[in-house]
DNA sequence: GGATGCGAGATTGTATACATAATTGTATCT
DNA sequence: AGATACAATTATGTATACAATCTCGCATCC
């Protein structure tokens, strides 16, 4: 995105930039993230690149293989289930809190997210739409005023994007579901219980739209062998 | 602990070692973690020290101040509440899963944890006892076979140890509560619902044993004010 | 002809050197 | 004597250099 030489990149901003690229599926699972290459792209030394990759590694968005380098993570079926289990524990209750606390301003922000998401979809920018869709969930955690939980959800949302990249089965109509619109109306009514239920079902819908039957497991090493 | 020159430290093992020291209150909140000093202690260069400190920073166990260095984190009252909110969302349901899945071997491991914890308490090693008490919670997440949630809980548990260091009010009798024993008996009965309730109450007890009313902040902010 | 072993190239792992910012001590001025 | 400005020191931020390890091609041997 911003690879101008005059841009003052920090380890954090590079990590954010890469995270966004991963979230938007511009960097698909398994992509090699070479240190020299990234250093040249951003005009920084390997020191900062490594710091950024370590950050992403800690968020499980990047997998490190000793003496092999960093790769965009390829969540296994098992990890995929775990991610959605965690989201099921965290997000419904957080949505309830958010619905009970949200201000008109918050609702305006959420509406703007949805508008931008629909615009991106209409323009065929699926990655950007996915990113905005995820940001919607993170925004809810922010509204709930729970920065710790928000940090967890943020990580889980981006990992979900990787999972969607690997296991999505419904080719057409990615986010035609109006779950987010329904959530907003619950927010407007300040109906925490409804918001909690809607979020729970929304996550279940997401999970069932994935194809996690794949028993073969170990996609990592197998896919890795083919990718090279 | 292990500062022998022959020991081959990695960034991860150094981070683990420091995390344990923080968990055990050997490194109290606010402690300056100088890079050169740590490098000398472990016999490694600042490169690895910085990597370890970055890991701890991402887990919110260490706070980085630009051009000032790294310090053991000093959670605010607000952060303390957030940490226990998050634990309240994650741990009870995880305890339920664990109770329904646990094997006799798992129970033996948990019993061993409690035994070691009591032994440490009897020996007056409060820090070690606190560490073991926290590990008990992490072990439950492992038994539930949820590594993603376990990672979150692990972070929250160590942050809780920092919170206890700052806000604990009951001076005497740290963990005389038999909450962990009660949890084990629920596990033996495979009573998931009971385990969930016990965990919920255990966390509530922990929270109410803290003094979070203090709006005037803590020694942390005082020390901070003086530092300037 | 196929498989195995070896070596050149490339990439990551770690340490060190340099640059930059903050702190502290000192000297001077009012 | 107190305060302020400046210099020296210390510590962090970043880049670069060196070492270790892996990949891949090529030659050799069976």
Short mmCIF file of C-alpha atoms (C1' of nucleotides) in Angstrom, two decimals:
data_model
loop_
_atom_site.label_atom_id
_atom_site.label_comp_id
_atom_site.label_asym_id
_atom_site.label_seq_id
_atom_site.Cartn_x
_atom_site.Cartn_y
_atom_site.Cartn_z
CA UNK A 1 0.00 0.00 0.00
CA UNK A 2 2.43 2.66 1.19
CA UNK A 3 5.89 1.84 0.04
CA UNK A 4 7.05 5.39 -0.57
CA UNK A 5 10.62 5.91 0.57
CA UNK A 6 9.65 8.98 2.54
CA UNK A 7 7.18 7.05 4.63
CA UNK A 8 8.50 6.45 8.13
CA UNK A 9 7.61 2.88 8.81
CA UNK A 10 7.79 1.41 12.27
CA UNK A 11 7.65 -2.25 13.25
CA UNK A 12 4.08 -1.70 14.41
CA UNK A 13 2.88 0.05 11.28
CA UNK A 14 4.47 -2.60 9.07
CA UNK A 15 2.77 -5.29 11.13
CA UNK A 16 -0.56 -3.48 10.75
CA UNK A 17 -0.04 -3.14 7.03
CA UNK A 18 0.76 -6.82 6.64
CA UNK A 19 -2.11 -7.80 8.89
CA UNK A 20 -4.50 -5.84 6.74
CA UNK A 21 -3.11 -7.47 3.62
CA UNK A 22 -3.62 -10.88 5.19
CA UNK A 23 -7.11 -9.95 6.33
CA UNK A 24 -8.00 -8.84 2.81
CA UNK A 25 -6.65 -12.04 1.25
CA UNK A 26 -4.04 -10.12 -0.69
CA UNK A 27 -1.53 -12.39 1.03
CA UNK A 28 -3.06 -15.88 0.89
CA UNK A 29 -2.27 -18.60 3.43
CA UNK A 30 1.13 -20.14 2.80
CA UNK A 31 2.68 -17.08 1.21
CA UNK A 32 6.37 -16.83 1.95
CA UNK A 33 7.28 -13.62 3.71
CA UNK A 34 10.97 -13.20 3.00
CA UNK A 35 12.80 -10.75 5.20
CA UNK A 36 14.98 -9.21 2.53
CA UNK A 37 12.03 -8.91 0.17
CA UNK A 38 9.84 -7.17 2.73
CA UNK A 39 12.71 -4.96 3.79
CA UNK A 40 13.08 -3.78 0.24
CA UNK A 41 9.34 -3.29 -0.22
CA UNK A 42 9.06 -1.05 2.83
CA UNK A 43 12.51 0.47 2.57
CA UNK A 44 13.60 -0.73 6.00
CA UNK A 45 16.18 -3.15 7.33
CA UNK A 46 15.55 -6.74 8.28
CA UNK A 47 15.57 -5.73 11.94
CA UNK A 48 12.20 -3.99 11.69
CA UNK A 49 10.82 -6.63 9.34
CA UNK A 50 11.67 -9.33 11.86
CA UNK A 51 10.01 -7.38 14.65
CA UNK A 52 6.85 -7.04 12.56
CA UNK A 53 6.87 -10.72 11.65
CA UNK A 54 7.33 -11.66 15.27
CA UNK A 55 4.28 -9.62 16.19
CA UNK A 56 2.24 -11.37 13.52
CA UNK A 57 3.63 -14.69 14.64
CA UNK A 58 2.44 -14.07 18.15
CA UNK A 59 -1.02 -13.32 16.79
CA UNK A 60 -0.90 -16.65 14.95
CA UNK A 61 -1.24 -14.94 11.59
CA UNK A 62 2.24 -15.99 10.55
CA UNK A 63 3.99 -19.30 11.09
CA UNK A 64 7.72 -19.38 11.71
CA UNK A 65 9.76 -22.36 10.62
CA UNK A 66 13.27 -22.54 11.92
CA UNK A 67 15.81 -21.57 9.29
CA UNK A 68 13.01 -21.60 6.74
CA UNK A 69 11.37 -18.25 7.27
CA UNK A 70 7.93 -16.83 7.90
CA UNK A 71 4.78 -17.81 6.04
CA UNK A 72 1.21 -16.61 6.17
CA UNK A 73 -0.46 -19.05 8.53
CA UNK A 74 -2.49 -22.00 7.30
CA UNK A 75 -4.88 -22.84 10.13
CA UNK A 76 -5.70 -26.52 10.40
CA UNK A 77 -9.25 -27.78 10.68
CA UNK A 78 -8.64 -28.19 14.36
CA UNK A 79 -7.44 -24.63 14.77
CA UNK A 80 -10.42 -23.44 12.78
CA UNK A 81 -12.77 -25.10 15.22
CA UNK A 82 -10.87 -23.65 18.15
CA UNK A 83 -11.06 -20.14 16.75
CA UNK A 84 -14.80 -20.33 16.41
CA UNK A 85 -15.16 -21.92 19.84
CA UNK A 86 -13.31 -18.97 21.29
CA UNK A 87 -15.39 -16.48 19.34
CA UNK A 88 -18.55 -18.21 20.55
CA UNK A 89 -17.43 -17.66 24.13
CA UNK A 90 -16.36 -14.06 23.72
CA UNK A 91 -18.52 -12.31 21.15
CA UNK A 92 -22.16 -12.92 22.10
CA UNK A 93 -21.74 -11.55 25.61
CA UNK A 94 -19.65 -8.71 24.30
CA UNK A 95 -22.37 -7.85 21.80
CA UNK A 96 -24.84 -7.76 24.68
CA UNK A 97 -22.71 -5.29 26.59
CA UNK A 98 -22.18 -3.21 23.49
CA UNK A 99 -25.91 -3.07 22.76
CA UNK A 100 -26.57 -1.83 26.27
CA UNK A 101 -23.85 0.81 26.15
CA UNK A 102 -23.84 2.05 22.59
CA UNK A 103 -24.40 5.69 21.73
CA UNK A 104 -26.03 7.12 18.59
CA UNK A 105 -22.53 7.93 17.45
CA UNK A 106 -21.50 4.30 17.79
CA UNK A 107 -24.48 3.24 15.71
CA UNK A 108 -23.54 5.75 13.04
CA UNK A 109 -20.05 4.28 12.91
CA UNK A 110 -21.41 0.77 12.57
CA UNK A 111 -23.78 1.86 9.82
CA UNK A 112 -20.88 3.44 7.99
CA UNK A 113 -19.00 0.15 8.23
CA UNK A 114 -21.87 -1.72 6.67
CA UNK A 115 -22.29 0.87 3.96
CA UNK A 116 -18.61 0.66 3.05
CA UNK A 117 -18.79 -3.13 3.16
CA UNK A 118 -21.72 -3.21 0.73
CA UNK A 119 -19.96 -0.71 -1.52
CA UNK A 120 -16.86 -2.87 -1.59
CA UNK A 121 -18.92 -5.93 -2.41
CA UNK A 122 -20.67 -4.07 -5.21
CA UNK A 123 -17.28 -3.08 -6.59
CA UNK A 124 -16.16 -6.69 -6.49
CA UNK A 125 -13.54 -6.00 -3.85
CA UNK A 126 -14.19 -9.12 -1.85
CA UNK A 127 -11.04 -8.82 0.23
CA UNK A 128 -11.82 -5.30 1.30
CA UNK A 129 -15.38 -6.32 2.12
CA UNK A 130 -14.09 -9.15 4.26
CA UNK A 131 -11.80 -6.75 6.07
CA UNK A 132 -14.63 -4.34 6.78
CA UNK A 133 -16.87 -7.16 7.88
CA UNK A 134 -14.24 -8.20 10.39
CA UNK A 135 -13.72 -4.67 11.57
CA UNK A 136 -17.43 -4.58 12.35
CA UNK A 137 -16.93 -7.28 14.97
CA UNK A 138 -13.90 -5.55 16.43
CA UNK A 139 -15.82 -2.29 16.59
CA UNK A 140 -18.47 -3.97 18.70
CA UNK A 141 -15.87 -5.02 21.24
CA UNK A 142 -14.64 -1.44 21.32
CA UNK A 143 -18.15 -0.18 21.95
CA UNK A 144 -18.43 -2.65 24.80
CA UNK A 145 -15.44 -0.79 26.23
CA UNK A 146 -13.42 -3.96 26.70
CA UNK A 147 -10.03 -3.40 25.16
CA UNK A 148 -8.61 -6.68 26.41
CA UNK A 149 -11.43 -8.70 24.91
CA UNK A 150 -11.25 -6.52 21.82
CA UNK A 151 -7.62 -7.50 21.35
CA UNK A 152 -8.53 -11.19 21.52
CA UNK A 153 -11.43 -10.76 19.12
CA UNK A 154 -9.24 -8.80 16.76
CA UNK A 155 -6.82 -11.68 16.57
CA UNK A 156 -9.61 -14.22 16.14
CA UNK A 157 -11.27 -12.21 13.39
CA UNK A 158 -8.15 -12.06 11.25
CA UNK A 159 -7.50 -15.74 11.84
CA UNK A 160 -11.08 -16.32 10.75
CA UNK A 161 -10.24 -14.58 7.52
CA UNK A 162 -7.46 -17.08 6.94
CA UNK A 163 -9.85 -19.90 7.76
CA UNK A 164 -12.36 -18.53 5.28
CA UNK A 165 -9.63 -18.37 2.65
CA UNK A 166 -8.90 -22.05 3.18
CA UNK A 167 -12.25 -23.63 3.94
CA UNK A 168 -14.98 -21.44 2.50
CA UNK A 169 -17.38 -23.59 0.52
CA UNK A 170 -20.17 -21.31 -0.68
CA UNK A 171 -18.49 -19.77 -3.64
CA UNK A 172 -21.15 -17.20 -4.44
CA UNK A 173 -22.78 -14.68 -2.15
CA UNK A 174 -20.17 -14.20 0.50
CA UNK A 175 -21.89 -11.92 2.93
CA UNK A 176 -25.35 -11.59 1.58
CA UNK A 177 -26.49 -12.42 5.06
CA UNK A 178 -28.02 -9.45 6.76
CA UNK A 179 -26.74 -10.50 10.14
CA UNK A 180 -24.91 -7.27 10.64
CA UNK A 181 -27.97 -5.21 9.78
CA UNK A 182 -30.00 -7.22 12.27
CA UNK A 183 -27.37 -6.64 14.91
CA UNK A 184 -27.54 -2.91 14.36
CA UNK A 185 -31.28 -2.83 14.79
CA UNK A 186 -30.86 -4.71 18.07
CA UNK A 187 -28.33 -2.09 19.08
CA UNK A 188 -30.76 0.68 18.24
CA UNK A 189 -33.37 -0.95 20.42
CA UNK A 190 -30.79 -1.38 23.17
CA UNK A 191 -31.85 -5.01 23.28
CA UNK A 192 -28.82 -6.76 24.75
CA UNK A 193 -30.44 -10.17 24.86
CA UNK A 194 -31.40 -9.96 21.21
CA UNK A 195 -27.94 -8.79 20.23
CA UNK A 196 -26.42 -11.71 22.11
CA UNK A 197 -28.66 -14.21 20.33
CA UNK A 198 -28.07 -12.64 16.95
CA UNK A 199 -24.32 -12.74 17.41
CA UNK A 200 -24.43 -16.35 18.53
CA UNK A 201 -26.39 -17.34 15.45
CA UNK A 202 -24.25 -15.23 13.19
CA UNK A 203 -21.14 -17.08 14.35
CA UNK A 204 -22.88 -20.42 13.96
CA UNK A 205 -23.88 -19.49 10.41
CA UNK A 206 -20.30 -18.59 9.67
CA UNK A 207 -19.05 -21.88 11.07
CA UNK A 208 -21.55 -23.99 9.16
CA UNK A 209 -20.67 -22.21 5.94
CA UNK A 210 -17.18 -23.71 6.22
CA UNK A 211 -16.15 -27.14 5.06
CA UNK A 212 -14.32 -28.53 8.05
CA UNK A 213 -15.08 -32.19 7.42
CA UNK A 214 -11.68 -32.64 5.85
CA UNK A 215 -10.26 -35.49 7.91
CA UNK A 216 -6.97 -35.57 6.06
CA UNK A 217 -5.58 -33.00 8.51
CA UNK A 218 -2.01 -31.88 8.25
CA UNK A 219 -2.77 -29.55 5.38
CA UNK A 220 0.32 -27.70 6.45
CA UNK A 221 3.05 -30.10 5.45
CA UNK A 222 1.18 -31.52 2.50
CA UNK A 223 0.15 -28.21 1.06
CA UNK A 224 3.57 -26.93 1.88
CA UNK A 225 5.21 -29.65 -0.16
CA UNK A 226 3.04 -28.79 -3.17
CA UNK A 227 3.42 -25.05 -2.82
CA UNK A 228 7.14 -25.33 -3.20
CA UNK B 1 17.29 -19.21 37.50
CA UNK B 2 19.52 -20.55 34.76
CA UNK B 3 22.19 -18.06 33.93
CA UNK B 4 24.97 -20.52 33.25
CA UNK B 5 27.11 -19.50 30.29
CA UNK B 6 26.75 -22.91 28.74
CA UNK B 7 22.99 -22.72 28.66
CA UNK B 8 21.69 -22.14 25.15
CA UNK B 9 19.05 -19.51 25.58
CA UNK B 10 16.62 -18.67 22.84
CA UNK B 11 14.32 -15.68 22.65
CA UNK B 12 11.42 -17.96 23.59
CA UNK B 13 13.10 -19.57 26.56
CA UNK B 14 14.21 -16.20 27.88
CA UNK B 15 10.67 -14.91 27.52
CA UNK B 16 9.38 -17.96 29.40
CA UNK B 17 11.94 -17.49 32.13
CA UNK B 18 11.03 -13.83 32.55
CA UNK B 19 7.34 -14.62 32.43
CA UNK B 20 7.76 -17.11 35.22
CA UNK B 21 9.70 -14.58 37.29
CA UNK B 22 6.90 -12.06 36.75
CA UNK B 23 4.27 -14.64 37.60
CA UNK B 24 6.09 -15.49 40.82
CA UNK B 25 6.43 -11.84 41.85
CA UNK B 26 10.18 -12.04 41.70
CA UNK B 27 9.97 -9.16 39.24
CA UNK B 28 7.39 -6.80 40.73
CA UNK B 29 5.29 -4.43 38.60
CA UNK B 30 7.29 -1.42 37.47
CA UNK B 31 10.67 -3.15 37.48
CA UNK B 32 12.95 -1.78 34.80
CA UNK B 33 14.08 -4.44 32.38
CA UNK B 34 17.24 -3.01 30.85
CA UNK B 35 18.42 -4.67 27.67
CA UNK B 36 22.12 -4.64 28.43
CA UNK B 37 21.51 -5.87 31.95
CA UNK B 38 19.36 -8.78 30.82
CA UNK B 39 21.79 -9.57 28.04
CA UNK B 40 24.55 -9.91 30.59
CA UNK B 41 22.41 -11.98 32.94
CA UNK B 42 21.56 -14.52 30.28
CA UNK B 43 24.80 -14.25 28.36
CA UNK B 44 23.14 -13.22 25.11
CA UNK B 45 23.09 -10.15 22.94
CA UNK B 46 20.49 -7.40 23.04
CA UNK B 47 18.96 -8.83 19.88
CA UNK B 48 17.55 -11.84 21.68
CA UNK B 49 16.65 -9.80 24.75
CA UNK B 50 14.63 -7.42 22.61
CA UNK B 51 12.83 -10.32 20.96
CA UNK B 52 11.92 -11.75 24.35
CA UNK B 53 10.76 -8.37 25.65
CA UNK B 54 8.66 -7.86 22.55
CA UNK B 55 6.94 -11.18 23.18
CA UNK B 56 6.19 -10.20 26.75
CA UNK B 57 5.02 -6.80 25.56
CA UNK B 58 2.55 -8.40 23.24
CA UNK B 59 1.22 -10.45 26.13
CA UNK B 60 0.80 -7.21 28.08
CA UNK B 61 3.19 -8.38 30.77
CA UNK B 62 5.71 -5.70 29.87
CA UNK B 63 5.11 -2.08 28.96
CA UNK B 64 7.35 -0.39 26.43
CA UNK B 65 7.97 3.33 26.66
CA UNK B 66 9.57 4.85 23.62
CA UNK B 67 13.24 5.57 24.22
CA UNK B 68 12.73 4.73 27.87
CA UNK B 69 12.86 0.98 27.90
CA UNK B 70 10.76 -1.94 29.05
CA UNK B 71 9.14 -2.27 32.46
CA UNK B 72 7.12 -4.98 34.13
CA UNK B 73 3.53 -3.96 33.47
CA UNK B 74 1.44 -2.14 36.04
CA UNK B 75 -2.17 -2.89 35.15
CA UNK B 76 -4.58 -0.09 35.94
CA UNK B 77 -7.81 -0.64 37.84
CA UNK B 78 -9.58 -0.56 34.54
CA UNK B 79 -7.31 -3.21 33.02
CA UNK B 80 -7.78 -5.32 36.12
CA UNK B 81 -11.52 -5.30 35.66
CA UNK B 82 -11.13 -6.13 31.98
CA UNK B 83 -8.89 -9.08 32.71
CA UNK B 84 -11.41 -10.60 35.08
CA UNK B 85 -14.27 -9.86 32.70
CA UNK B 86 -12.43 -11.81 30.04
CA UNK B 87 -11.66 -14.67 32.41
CA UNK B 88 -15.31 -14.78 33.41
CA UNK B 89 -16.25 -15.28 29.78
CA UNK B 90 -13.62 -17.89 28.99
CA UNK B 91 -12.92 -20.01 32.01
CA UNK B 92 -16.25 -21.31 33.33
CA UNK B 93 -17.27 -22.82 30.01
CA UNK B 94 -13.77 -24.16 29.52
CA UNK B 95 -13.90 -25.80 32.94
CA UNK B 96 -17.16 -27.44 31.91
CA UNK B 97 -15.58 -28.90 28.79
CA UNK B 98 -12.56 -30.02 30.75
CA UNK B 99 -14.68 -31.75 33.38
CA UNK B 100 -16.50 -33.65 30.67
CA UNK B 101 -13.33 -34.70 28.87
CA UNK B 102 -10.79 -35.25 31.61
CA UNK B 103 -9.03 -38.58 32.09
CA UNK B 104 -7.78 -40.08 35.35
CA UNK B 105 -4.33 -39.02 34.27
CA UNK B 106 -5.48 -35.42 33.97
CA UNK B 107 -6.90 -35.55 37.46
CA UNK B 108 -3.64 -36.91 38.78
CA UNK B 109 -1.81 -34.00 37.18
CA UNK B 110 -4.20 -31.51 38.74
CA UNK B 111 -3.83 -33.14 42.14
CA UNK B 112 -0.08 -32.93 41.82
CA UNK B 113 -0.42 -29.21 41.07
CA UNK B 114 -2.42 -28.68 44.21
CA UNK B 115 -0.03 -30.72 46.29
CA UNK B 116 2.94 -28.71 45.06
CA UNK B 117 1.00 -25.50 45.64
CA UNK B 118 0.27 -26.42 49.25
CA UNK B 119 3.87 -27.45 49.77
CA UNK B 120 5.09 -24.12 48.43
CA UNK B 121 2.69 -22.27 50.70
CA UNK B 122 3.86 -24.28 53.68
CA UNK B 123 7.43 -23.38 52.79
CA UNK B 124 6.51 -19.73 52.65
CA UNK B 125 7.20 -19.52 48.92
CA UNK B 126 4.20 -17.39 48.11
CA UNK B 127 5.39 -16.51 44.63
CA UNK B 128 5.88 -20.11 43.66
CA UNK B 129 2.48 -20.99 45.08
CA UNK B 130 0.89 -18.23 43.03
CA UNK B 131 2.60 -19.55 39.93
CA UNK B 132 1.36 -23.06 40.54
CA UNK B 133 -2.11 -21.79 41.29
CA UNK B 134 -2.14 -20.05 37.93
CA UNK B 135 -0.80 -23.08 36.14
CA UNK B 136 -3.77 -24.98 37.52
CA UNK B 137 -6.10 -22.77 35.49
CA UNK B 138 -3.97 -23.10 32.37
CA UNK B 139 -3.91 -26.85 32.80
CA UNK B 140 -7.70 -26.93 32.78
CA UNK B 141 -7.74 -25.18 29.41
CA UNK B 142 -5.28 -27.75 28.14
CA UNK B 143 -7.50 -30.57 29.36
CA UNK B 144 -10.40 -28.96 27.54
CA UNK B 145 -8.25 -29.44 24.44
CA UNK B 146 -8.57 -25.80 23.42
CA UNK B 147 -5.09 -24.50 22.74
CA UNK B 148 -6.31 -21.18 21.41
CA UNK B 149 -8.38 -20.47 24.49
CA UNK B 150 -5.56 -21.84 26.62
CA UNK B 151 -3.20 -19.23 25.16
CA UNK B 152 -5.63 -16.48 26.06
CA UNK B 153 -6.14 -17.81 29.57
CA UNK B 154 -2.41 -18.18 30.03
CA UNK B 155 -1.94 -14.51 29.28
CA UNK B 156 -4.82 -13.52 31.54
CA UNK B 157 -3.55 -15.63 34.41
CA UNK B 158 -0.14 -14.01 34.45
CA UNK B 159 -1.69 -10.57 34.14
CA UNK B 160 -3.85 -11.55 37.09
CA UNK B 161 -0.71 -12.22 39.04
CA UNK B 162 0.42 -8.65 38.35
CA UNK B 163 -3.00 -7.41 39.42
CA UNK B 164 -2.76 -9.38 42.64
CA UNK B 165 0.66 -7.89 43.29
CA UNK B 166 -0.82 -4.42 42.99
CA UNK B 167 -4.31 -4.70 44.44
CA UNK B 168 -4.41 -7.64 46.82
CA UNK B 169 -6.00 -6.56 50.08
CA UNK B 170 -6.24 -9.65 52.26
CA UNK B 171 -2.76 -9.76 53.60
CA UNK B 172 -2.95 -13.10 55.30
CA UNK B 173 -4.14 -16.41 53.96
CA UNK B 174 -3.58 -16.05 50.27
CA UNK B 175 -5.08 -19.16 48.84
CA UNK B 176 -6.61 -20.86 51.79
CA UNK B 177 -9.70 -21.20 49.68
CA UNK B 178 -10.32 -24.76 48.66
CA UNK B 179 -11.78 -23.74 45.35
CA UNK B 180 -9.27 -25.80 43.44
CA UNK B 181 -10.00 -28.89 45.52
CA UNK B 182 -13.71 -28.44 44.90
CA UNK B 183 -13.05 -28.13 41.18
CA UNK B 184 -11.14 -31.38 41.16
CA UNK B 185 -13.95 -33.24 42.85
CA UNK B 186 -16.34 -31.89 40.21
CA UNK B 187 -13.92 -33.17 37.60
CA UNK B 188 -13.87 -36.59 39.20
CA UNK B 189 -17.64 -36.69 39.07
CA UNK B 190 -17.52 -35.53 35.47
CA UNK B 191 -20.02 -32.89 36.50
CA UNK B 192 -19.53 -30.18 33.90
CA UNK B 193 -22.27 -27.96 35.20
CA UNK B 194 -20.85 -28.02 38.69
CA UNK B 195 -17.36 -27.30 37.43
CA UNK B 196 -18.67 -24.33 35.48
CA UNK B 197 -20.42 -22.90 38.54
CA UNK B 198 -17.43 -23.50 40.78
CA UNK B 199 -15.12 -21.76 38.36
CA UNK B 200 -17.46 -18.82 38.02
CA UNK B 201 -17.62 -18.40 41.79
CA UNK B 202 -13.89 -18.93 42.15
CA UNK B 203 -13.22 -16.04 39.78
CA UNK B 204 -15.75 -13.87 41.55
CA UNK B 205 -14.08 -14.60 44.87
CA UNK B 206 -10.75 -13.64 43.39
CA UNK B 207 -12.15 -10.40 42.05
CA UNK B 208 -13.82 -9.42 45.29
CA UNK B 209 -10.61 -10.10 47.21
CA UNK B 210 -9.04 -7.23 45.30
CA UNK B 211 -9.28 -3.59 46.23
CA UNK B 212 -10.23 -1.94 42.96
CA UNK B 213 -12.18 0.96 44.45
CA UNK B 214 -9.09 3.08 44.59
CA UNK B 215 -9.57 5.78 41.98
CA UNK B 216 -6.36 7.53 42.92
CA UNK B 217 -4.36 4.88 41.13
CA UNK B 218 -1.48 2.97 42.53
CA UNK B 219 2.16 3.10 43.45
CA UNK B 220 2.63 2.72 39.72
CA UNK B 221 1.37 6.12 38.76
CA UNK B 222 3.14 7.60 41.73
CA UNK B 223 6.41 6.09 40.67
CA UNK B 224 5.65 7.25 37.17
CA UNK B 225 5.05 10.80 38.34
CA UNK B 226 8.32 10.82 40.21
CA UNK B 227 10.18 9.36 37.27
CA UNK B 228 9.31 12.46 35.27
"C1'" DG C 1 19.58 -44.42 -15.92
"C1'" DG C 2 18.56 -43.53 -11.28
"C1'" DA C 3 20.07 -42.50 -6.76
"C1'" DT C 4 23.23 -40.55 -3.63
"C1'" DG C 5 26.71 -37.25 -2.04
"C1'" DC C 6 28.77 -32.87 -2.25
"C1'" DG C 7 29.15 -27.95 -2.91
"C1'" DA C 8 27.51 -23.30 -4.28
"C1'" DG C 9 23.94 -20.06 -3.46
"C1'" DA C 10 20.50 -18.14 -0.68
"C1'" DT C 11 18.07 -17.25 3.60
"C1'" DT C 12 17.58 -17.01 8.37
"C1'" DG C 13 19.84 -16.57 13.24
"C1'" DT C 14 22.71 -13.80 16.10
"C1'" DA C 15 25.96 -10.33 17.38
"C1'" DT C 16 27.99 -5.97 16.94
"C1'" DA C 17 28.38 -1.20 15.50
"C1'" DC C 18 26.43 3.17 14.75
"C1'" DA C 19 22.68 6.79 15.37
"C1'" DT C 20 19.44 9.00 18.21
"C1'" DA C 21 17.04 10.34 22.25
"C1'" DA C 22 16.79 10.86 27.30
"C1'" DT C 23 18.86 11.43 31.72
"C1'" DT C 24 22.14 13.28 34.84
"C1'" DG C 25 25.81 15.94 36.56
"C1'" DT C 26 28.19 20.25 36.44
"C1'" DA C 27 29.22 24.82 35.77
"C1'" DT C 28 27.86 29.38 35.21
"C1'" DC C 29 24.88 33.25 35.65
"C1'" DT C 30 21.60 35.98 38.07
"C1'" DA D 1 21.96 29.95 46.88
"C1'" DG D 2 18.93 28.56 43.36
"C1'" DA D 3 17.93 27.89 38.68
"C1'" DT D 4 19.05 27.12 34.07
"C1'" DA D 5 21.78 25.80 30.18
"C1'" DC D 6 24.94 22.68 28.41
"C1'" DA D 7 27.87 18.71 28.18
"C1'" DA D 8 28.72 13.90 29.23
"C1'" DT D 9 26.86 9.55 29.98
"C1'" DT D 10 23.64 6.00 29.43
"C1'" DA D 11 20.15 3.41 27.08
"C1'" DT D 12 17.30 2.51 23.32
"C1'" DG D 13 16.33 2.42 17.99
"C1'" DT D 14 18.06 0.88 13.72
"C1'" DA D 15 21.19 -0.92 10.39
"C1'" DT D 16 24.79 -3.82 8.96
"C1'" DA D 17 28.06 -7.63 9.24
"C1'" DC D 18 29.09 -12.28 10.23
"C1'" DA D 19 27.78 -17.25 11.25
"C1'" DA D 20 24.91 -21.21 10.78
"C1'" DT D 21 21.56 -23.78 8.26
"C1'" DC D 22 18.85 -25.11 4.48
"C1'" DT D 23 17.81 -25.57 -0.60
"C1'" DC D 24 18.95 -26.97 -4.97
"C1'" DG D 25 21.85 -28.14 -8.78
"C1'" DC D 26 25.46 -31.03 -10.52
"C1'" DA D 27 28.56 -34.54 -10.66
"C1'" DT D 28 29.74 -39.10 -9.57
"C1'" DC D 29 28.99 -43.81 -8.51
"C1'" DC D 30 26.46 -48.08 -8.59
#
